[in-house]
mmCIF file of C-alpha atoms in Angstrom:
data_model
loop_
_atom_site.group_PDB
_atom_site.id
_atom_site.type_symbol
_atom_site.label_atom_id
_atom_site.label_comp_id
_atom_site.label_asym_id
_atom_site.label_seq_id
_atom_site.Cartn_x
_atom_site.Cartn_y
_atom_site.Cartn_z
ATOM 1 C CA UNK A 1 -42.868 -11.024 45.416
ATOM 2 C CA UNK A 2 -43.472 -11.778 49.125
ATOM 3 C CA UNK A 3 -41.607 -15.105 48.896
ATOM 4 C CA UNK A 4 -38.625 -13.414 47.251
ATOM 5 C CA UNK A 5 -38.389 -10.867 50.070
ATOM 6 C CA UNK A 6 -38.730 -13.636 52.633
ATOM 7 C CA UNK A 7 -35.902 -15.570 50.987
ATOM 8 C CA UNK A 8 -33.727 -12.451 50.740
ATOM 9 C CA UNK A 9 -34.287 -11.589 54.415
ATOM 10 C CA UNK A 10 -33.577 -15.211 55.365
ATOM 11 C CA UNK A 11 -30.263 -15.111 53.507
ATOM 12 C CA UNK A 12 -29.246 -11.881 55.259
ATOM 13 C CA UNK A 13 -30.143 -13.408 58.624
ATOM 14 C CA UNK A 14 -28.040 -16.454 57.836
ATOM 15 C CA UNK A 15 -25.120 -14.264 56.805
ATOM 16 C CA UNK A 16 -25.413 -12.347 60.067
ATOM 17 C CA UNK A 17 -25.687 -15.547 62.089
ATOM 18 C CA UNK A 18 -22.716 -17.223 60.478
ATOM 19 C CA UNK A 19 -20.462 -14.216 60.009
ATOM 20 C CA UNK A 20 -18.116 -12.660 62.496
ATOM 21 C CA UNK A 21 -15.513 -9.940 62.111
ATOM 22 C CA UNK A 22 -13.127 -11.591 64.548
ATOM 23 C CA UNK A 23 -11.390 -14.946 64.661
ATOM 24 C CA UNK A 24 -13.745 -16.365 67.299
ATOM 25 C CA UNK A 25 -16.175 -19.106 66.325
ATOM 26 C CA UNK A 26 -19.605 -17.507 66.656
ATOM 27 C CA UNK A 27 -23.079 -18.757 65.716
ATOM 28 C CA UNK A 28 -26.414 -17.145 66.614
ATOM 29 C CA UNK A 29 -24.515 -14.447 68.515
ATOM 30 C CA UNK A 30 -22.934 -17.091 70.781
ATOM 31 C CA UNK A 31 -19.155 -17.540 70.899
ATOM 32 C CA UNK A 32 -17.498 -20.845 71.719
ATOM 33 C CA UNK A 33 -15.375 -20.661 74.855
ATOM 34 C CA UNK A 34 -16.464 -17.105 75.647
ATOM 35 C CA UNK A 35 -20.221 -16.750 75.996
ATOM 36 C CA UNK A 36 -21.172 -17.459 79.616
ATOM 37 C CA UNK A 37 -24.318 -19.084 80.906
ATOM 38 C CA UNK A 38 -25.500 -15.718 82.248
ATOM 39 C CA UNK A 39 -24.949 -14.006 78.881
ATOM 40 C CA UNK A 40 -26.768 -16.841 77.116
ATOM 41 C CA UNK A 41 -29.800 -16.648 79.420
ATOM 42 C CA UNK A 42 -29.927 -12.883 78.937
ATOM 43 C CA UNK A 43 -29.847 -13.295 75.133
ATOM 44 C CA UNK A 44 -32.322 -16.221 75.086
ATOM 45 C CA UNK A 45 -34.532 -15.946 78.221
ATOM 46 C CA UNK A 46 -37.034 -18.518 76.934
ATOM 47 C CA UNK A 47 -34.365 -21.203 76.420
ATOM 48 C CA UNK A 48 -35.235 -24.524 78.019
ATOM 49 C CA UNK A 49 -32.828 -26.400 80.314
ATOM 50 C CA UNK A 50 -32.474 -29.915 78.901
ATOM 51 C CA UNK A 51 -30.140 -31.470 81.484
ATOM 52 C CA UNK A 52 -26.395 -31.992 81.783
ATOM 53 C CA UNK A 53 -23.933 -33.086 79.145
ATOM 54 C CA UNK A 54 -22.122 -36.352 79.765
ATOM 55 C CA UNK A 55 -19.359 -35.083 77.489
ATOM 56 C CA UNK A 56 -18.660 -31.712 79.089
ATOM 57 C CA UNK A 57 -20.290 -31.976 82.546
ATOM 58 C CA UNK A 58 -22.063 -28.701 81.762
ATOM 59 C CA UNK A 59 -25.662 -27.656 81.202
ATOM 60 C CA UNK A 60 -27.552 -28.213 77.948
ATOM 61 C CA UNK A 61 -30.182 -25.763 76.722
ATOM 62 C CA UNK A 62 -32.439 -25.599 73.691
ATOM 63 C CA UNK A 63 -33.748 -22.401 72.139
ATOM 64 C CA UNK A 64 -37.279 -22.243 70.685
ATOM 65 C CA UNK A 65 -36.773 -22.621 66.918
ATOM 66 C CA UNK A 66 -38.869 -19.538 66.149
ATOM 67 C CA UNK A 67 -36.368 -17.401 68.124
ATOM 68 C CA UNK A 68 -33.328 -18.557 66.149
ATOM 69 C CA UNK A 69 -34.129 -16.514 63.068
ATOM 70 C CA UNK A 70 -33.041 -19.444 60.914
ATOM 71 C CA UNK A 71 -35.327 -20.666 58.181
ATOM 72 C CA UNK A 72 -35.637 -24.432 58.302
ATOM 73 C CA UNK A 73 -34.417 -24.838 61.906
ATOM 74 C CA UNK A 74 -35.725 -28.121 63.312
ATOM 75 C CA UNK A 75 -33.841 -28.682 66.569
ATOM 76 C CA UNK A 76 -30.901 -27.252 68.516
ATOM 77 C CA UNK A 77 -28.749 -27.692 71.585
ATOM 78 C CA UNK A 78 -26.349 -25.281 73.271
ATOM 79 C CA UNK A 79 -23.870 -27.124 75.489
ATOM 80 C CA UNK A 80 -21.805 -25.546 78.246
ATOM 81 C CA UNK A 81 -18.606 -26.767 79.893
ATOM 82 C CA UNK A 82 -17.956 -27.082 83.648
ATOM 83 C CA UNK A 83 -16.800 -23.455 83.746
ATOM 84 C CA UNK A 84 -20.190 -22.269 82.427
ATOM 85 C CA UNK A 85 -19.016 -21.267 78.944
ATOM 86 C CA UNK A 86 -20.402 -22.532 75.647
ATOM 87 C CA UNK A 87 -18.421 -25.484 74.323
ATOM 88 C CA UNK A 88 -20.757 -26.684 71.533
ATOM 89 C CA UNK A 89 -23.728 -25.524 69.467
ATOM 90 C CA UNK A 90 -25.684 -28.151 67.561
ATOM 91 C CA UNK A 91 -28.354 -27.366 64.995
ATOM 92 C CA UNK A 92 -30.619 -29.457 62.811
ATOM 93 C CA UNK A 93 -31.690 -27.653 59.655
ATOM 94 C CA UNK A 94 -33.670 -28.506 56.569
ATOM 95 C CA UNK A 95 -31.274 -30.459 54.348
ATOM 96 C CA UNK A 96 -32.247 -28.491 51.236
ATOM 97 C CA UNK A 97 -30.112 -25.613 52.559
ATOM 98 C CA UNK A 98 -26.853 -27.614 52.483
ATOM 99 C CA UNK A 99 -25.247 -25.804 49.552
ATOM 100 C CA UNK A 100 -26.090 -22.375 50.955
ATOM 101 C CA UNK A 101 -24.766 -23.132 54.453
ATOM 102 C CA UNK A 102 -21.700 -24.965 53.156
ATOM 103 C CA UNK A 103 -20.813 -22.005 50.937
ATOM 104 C CA UNK A 104 -20.960 -19.621 53.910
ATOM 105 C CA UNK A 105 -18.808 -21.925 56.037
ATOM 106 C CA UNK A 106 -16.303 -22.339 53.208
ATOM 107 C CA UNK A 107 -15.792 -18.573 52.996
ATOM 108 C CA UNK A 108 -15.264 -18.233 56.725
ATOM 109 C CA UNK A 109 -13.305 -21.287 57.899
ATOM 110 C CA UNK A 110 -10.490 -23.579 56.777
ATOM 111 C CA UNK A 111 -11.778 -26.753 55.109
ATOM 112 C CA UNK A 112 -10.421 -30.000 56.574
ATOM 113 C CA UNK A 113 -12.591 -32.483 54.701
ATOM 114 C CA UNK A 114 -15.334 -32.338 52.111
ATOM 115 C CA UNK A 115 -17.338 -35.211 50.669
ATOM 116 C CA UNK A 116 -20.143 -33.736 48.653
ATOM 117 C CA UNK A 117 -21.788 -36.047 46.157
ATOM 118 C CA UNK A 118 -24.574 -35.036 43.809
ATOM 119 C CA UNK A 119 -26.805 -37.902 44.928
ATOM 120 C CA UNK A 120 -25.718 -39.254 48.287
ATOM 121 C CA UNK A 121 -24.361 -38.206 51.634
ATOM 122 C CA UNK A 122 -22.918 -34.708 51.962
ATOM 123 C CA UNK A 123 -20.346 -33.823 54.593
ATOM 124 C CA UNK A 124 -17.975 -30.937 55.252
ATOM 125 C CA UNK A 125 -15.641 -30.299 58.170
ATOM 126 C CA UNK A 126 -13.952 -26.992 58.914
ATOM 127 C CA UNK A 127 -11.570 -25.646 61.506
ATOM 128 C CA UNK A 128 -11.211 -22.257 63.158
ATOM 129 C CA UNK A 129 -8.166 -22.294 65.418
ATOM 130 C CA UNK A 130 -9.097 -24.930 68.058
ATOM 131 C CA UNK A 131 -12.757 -25.152 67.061
ATOM 132 C CA UNK A 132 -14.386 -27.581 64.645
ATOM 133 C CA UNK A 133 -17.412 -26.956 62.482
ATOM 134 C CA UNK A 134 -19.167 -29.939 60.882
ATOM 135 C CA UNK A 135 -22.006 -30.024 58.403
ATOM 136 C CA UNK A 136 -23.488 -33.483 57.870
ATOM 137 C CA UNK A 137 -26.414 -34.268 55.549
ATOM 138 C CA UNK A 138 -27.027 -38.025 55.264
ATOM 139 C CA UNK A 139 -28.750 -38.944 52.013
ATOM 140 C CA UNK A 140 -31.835 -40.535 53.551
ATOM 141 C CA UNK A 141 -32.303 -38.066 56.418
ATOM 142 C CA UNK A 142 -34.675 -35.099 56.062
ATOM 143 C CA UNK A 143 -32.365 -32.844 58.088
ATOM 144 C CA UNK A 144 -28.699 -31.938 58.193
ATOM 145 C CA UNK A 145 -26.679 -31.376 61.334
ATOM 146 C CA UNK A 146 -24.505 -28.319 61.807
ATOM 147 C CA UNK A 147 -22.201 -28.532 64.809
ATOM 148 C CA UNK A 148 -19.849 -25.905 66.174
ATOM 149 C CA UNK A 149 -17.614 -27.282 68.930
ATOM 150 C CA UNK A 150 -14.405 -26.694 70.765
ATOM 151 C CA UNK A 151 -11.771 -29.335 70.119
ATOM 152 C CA UNK A 152 -11.821 -30.304 73.825
ATOM 153 C CA UNK A 153 -15.532 -31.110 73.509
ATOM 154 C CA UNK A 154 -14.879 -33.226 70.399
ATOM 155 C CA UNK A 155 -12.130 -35.146 72.195
ATOM 156 C CA UNK A 156 -14.366 -35.791 75.232
ATOM 157 C CA UNK A 157 -17.211 -36.891 72.936
ATOM 158 C CA UNK A 158 -14.962 -39.327 71.084
ATOM 159 C CA UNK A 159 -13.510 -40.706 74.327
ATOM 160 C CA UNK A 160 -16.938 -41.249 75.948
ATOM 161 C CA UNK A 161 -18.328 -42.772 72.742
ATOM 162 C CA UNK A 162 -15.411 -45.219 72.561
ATOM 163 C CA UNK A 163 -15.889 -46.154 76.232
ATOM 164 C CA UNK A 164 -19.598 -46.791 75.703
ATOM 165 C CA UNK A 165 -18.887 -48.860 72.588
ATOM 166 C CA UNK A 166 -16.295 -51.009 74.390
ATOM 167 C CA UNK A 167 -18.785 -51.763 77.210
ATOM 168 C CA UNK A 168 -21.270 -53.340 74.766
#
């Protein structure tokens, strides 16, 4: 019975984390383009500064996984822009939760692309106004990546990646 309650509580936490009554893109109580560095530090005082983002020229922080309230959380990064507002949230989660997370995203955002095979890579991409949400679970990887990002961050990431590739 204890495991059932744990699973039920975990599902409610996930619903709370991934749900929002407004049109803003919000995860873990953090809103893309709105949550400031000061608000973030107040909400997550034990977050660790990990450096600066080459894509946004803003700070990068990680939150201790046990403070996220997400079952199966393995790694995370919260990336700020130059103005000190969150521009991207990246999470690594246990891949076995793909269907559950994808279902929640599907009910909240507009699907742009879905490639979900029974035995193979699984990928879904959603949009919320100018924000993109991607869920990527490569077949051979033990984790899946869930990324919330502003479109400007995505464009900067693609541009910098292309520049680095052309220098090789």
